[in-house]
Amino acid sequence: DYYLLHRERLLKSGKASRLRSIENLGNAYVKGKLRTQGFKNEQITPELIELKRITLKTTRLCRQLKN
């Protein structure tokens, strides 16, 4: 019932949360990226997440410098 009554607000909130996670390279976003590259959940360690985060930051910085 609550979801049906507040659907729009919850959808906006969820979208804003996902965008923040992408912008800040949150753990959920980075884990999702690793899963799309073929890593299984048990293979994803905190160290691997941090390495992927550094890679994503570097890639973003390179794109910014090109433009």
PDB file of C-alpha atoms in Angstrom:
ATOM      1  CA  ASP A   1       0.000   0.000   0.000  1.00  0.00           C
ATOM      2  CA  TYR A   2       2.751   2.460   0.967  1.00  0.00           C
ATOM      3  CA  TYR A   3       4.596   1.883  -2.294  1.00  0.00           C
ATOM      4  CA  LEU A   4       1.494   2.500  -4.375  1.00  0.00           C
ATOM      5  CA  LEU A   5       0.735   5.729  -2.515  1.00  0.00           C
ATOM      6  CA  HIS A   6       4.285   7.079  -2.741  1.00  0.00           C
ATOM      7  CA  ARG A   7       5.458   5.497  -5.986  1.00  0.00           C
ATOM      8  CA  GLU A   8       6.644   8.696  -7.722  1.00  0.00           C
ATOM      9  CA  ARG A   9       8.586   9.940  -4.723  1.00  0.00           C
ATOM     10  CA  LEU A  10      10.218   6.551  -4.196  1.00  0.00           C
ATOM     11  CA  LEU A  11      11.195   6.292  -7.862  1.00  0.00           C
ATOM     12  CA  LYS A  12      12.765   9.774  -7.774  1.00  0.00           C
ATOM     13  CA  SER A  13      14.580   8.932  -4.553  1.00  0.00           C
ATOM     14  CA  GLY A  14      15.890   5.657  -5.993  1.00  0.00           C
ATOM     15  CA  LYS A  15      17.073   7.344  -9.166  1.00  0.00           C
ATOM     16  CA  ALA A  16      18.823  10.088  -7.194  1.00  0.00           C
ATOM     17  CA  SER A  17      20.490   7.472  -5.016  1.00  0.00           C
ATOM     18  CA  ARG A  18      21.746   5.526  -8.053  1.00  0.00           C
ATOM     19  CA  LEU A  19      23.099   8.706  -9.627  1.00  0.00           C
ATOM     20  CA  ARG A  20      24.956   9.589  -6.410  1.00  0.00           C
ATOM     21  CA  SER A  21      26.374   6.070  -6.282  1.00  0.00           C
ATOM     22  CA  ILE A  22      27.606   6.398  -9.855  1.00  0.00           C
ATOM     23  CA  GLU A  23      29.066   9.851  -9.248  1.00  0.00           C
ATOM     24  CA  ASN A  24      30.779   8.854  -5.993  1.00  0.00           C
ATOM     25  CA  LEU A  25      31.738   5.377  -7.257  1.00  0.00           C
ATOM     26  CA  GLY A  26      29.838   3.626  -4.470  1.00  0.00           C
ATOM     27  CA  ASN A  27      30.445  -0.012  -3.662  1.00  0.00           C
ATOM     28  CA  ALA A  28      27.206  -1.199  -5.275  1.00  0.00           C
ATOM     29  CA  TYR A  29      28.038   0.569  -8.539  1.00  0.00           C
ATOM     30  CA  VAL A  30      31.609  -0.747  -8.620  1.00  0.00           C
ATOM     31  CA  LYS A  31      30.471  -4.289  -7.782  1.00  0.00           C
ATOM     32  CA  GLY A  32      27.963  -4.095 -10.611  1.00  0.00           C
ATOM     33  CA  LYS A  33      30.706  -3.063 -13.006  1.00  0.00           C
ATOM     34  CA  LEU A  34      32.834  -6.009 -11.871  1.00  0.00           C
ATOM     35  CA  ARG A  35      29.903  -8.416 -12.299  1.00  0.00           C
ATOM     36  CA  THR A  36      29.407  -7.231 -15.889  1.00  0.00           C
ATOM     37  CA  GLN A  37      33.059  -8.069 -16.490  1.00  0.00           C
ATOM     38  CA  GLY A  38      32.434 -11.670 -15.420  1.00  0.00           C
ATOM     39  CA  PHE A  39      33.409 -11.667 -11.740  1.00  0.00           C
ATOM     40  CA  LYS A  40      31.255 -13.728  -9.393  1.00  0.00           C
ATOM     41  CA  ASN A  41      30.149 -12.353  -6.007  1.00  0.00           C
ATOM     42  CA  GLU A  42      32.566 -14.584  -4.086  1.00  0.00           C
ATOM     43  CA  GLN A  43      35.459 -13.324  -6.228  1.00  0.00           C
ATOM     44  CA  ILE A  44      34.805  -9.664  -5.478  1.00  0.00           C
ATOM     45  CA  THR A  45      37.023  -8.586  -2.576  1.00  0.00           C
ATOM     46  CA  PRO A  46      37.390  -5.126  -0.988  1.00  0.00           C
ATOM     47  CA  GLU A  47      40.823  -4.860  -2.612  1.00  0.00           C
ATOM     48  CA  LEU A  48      39.382  -5.625  -6.052  1.00  0.00           C
ATOM     49  CA  ILE A  49      36.636  -3.033  -5.501  1.00  0.00           C
ATOM     50  CA  GLU A  50      39.246  -0.414  -4.628  1.00  0.00           C
ATOM     51  CA  LEU A  51      41.352  -1.271  -7.697  1.00  0.00           C
ATOM     52  CA  LYS A  52      38.311  -1.002  -9.953  1.00  0.00           C
ATOM     53  CA  ARG A  53      37.386   2.316  -8.304  1.00  0.00           C
ATOM     54  CA  ILE A  54      40.875   3.666  -9.074  1.00  0.00           C
ATOM     55  CA  THR A  55      40.570   2.436 -12.672  1.00  0.00           C
ATOM     56  CA  LEU A  56      37.196   4.149 -13.095  1.00  0.00           C
ATOM     57  CA  LYS A  57      38.519   7.402 -11.625  1.00  0.00           C
ATOM     58  CA  THR A  58      41.497   7.296 -13.987  1.00  0.00           C
ATOM     59  CA  THR A  59      39.274   6.637 -16.992  1.00  0.00           C
ATOM     60  CA  ARG A  60      36.964   9.506 -16.041  1.00  0.00           C
ATOM     61  CA  LEU A  61      39.902  11.860 -15.588  1.00  0.00           C
ATOM     62  CA  CYS A  62      41.339  10.914 -19.003  1.00  0.00           C
ATOM     63  CA  ARG A  63      37.981  11.644 -20.645  1.00  0.00           C
ATOM     64  CA  GLN A  64      37.803  15.038 -18.925  1.00  0.00           C
ATOM     65  CA  LEU A  65      41.302  15.947 -20.064  1.00  0.00           C
ATOM     66  CA  LYS A  66      40.528  14.978 -23.672  1.00  0.00           C
ATOM     67  CA  ASN A  67      37.584  17.370 -23.795  1.00  0.00           C
TER      68      ASN A  67
END
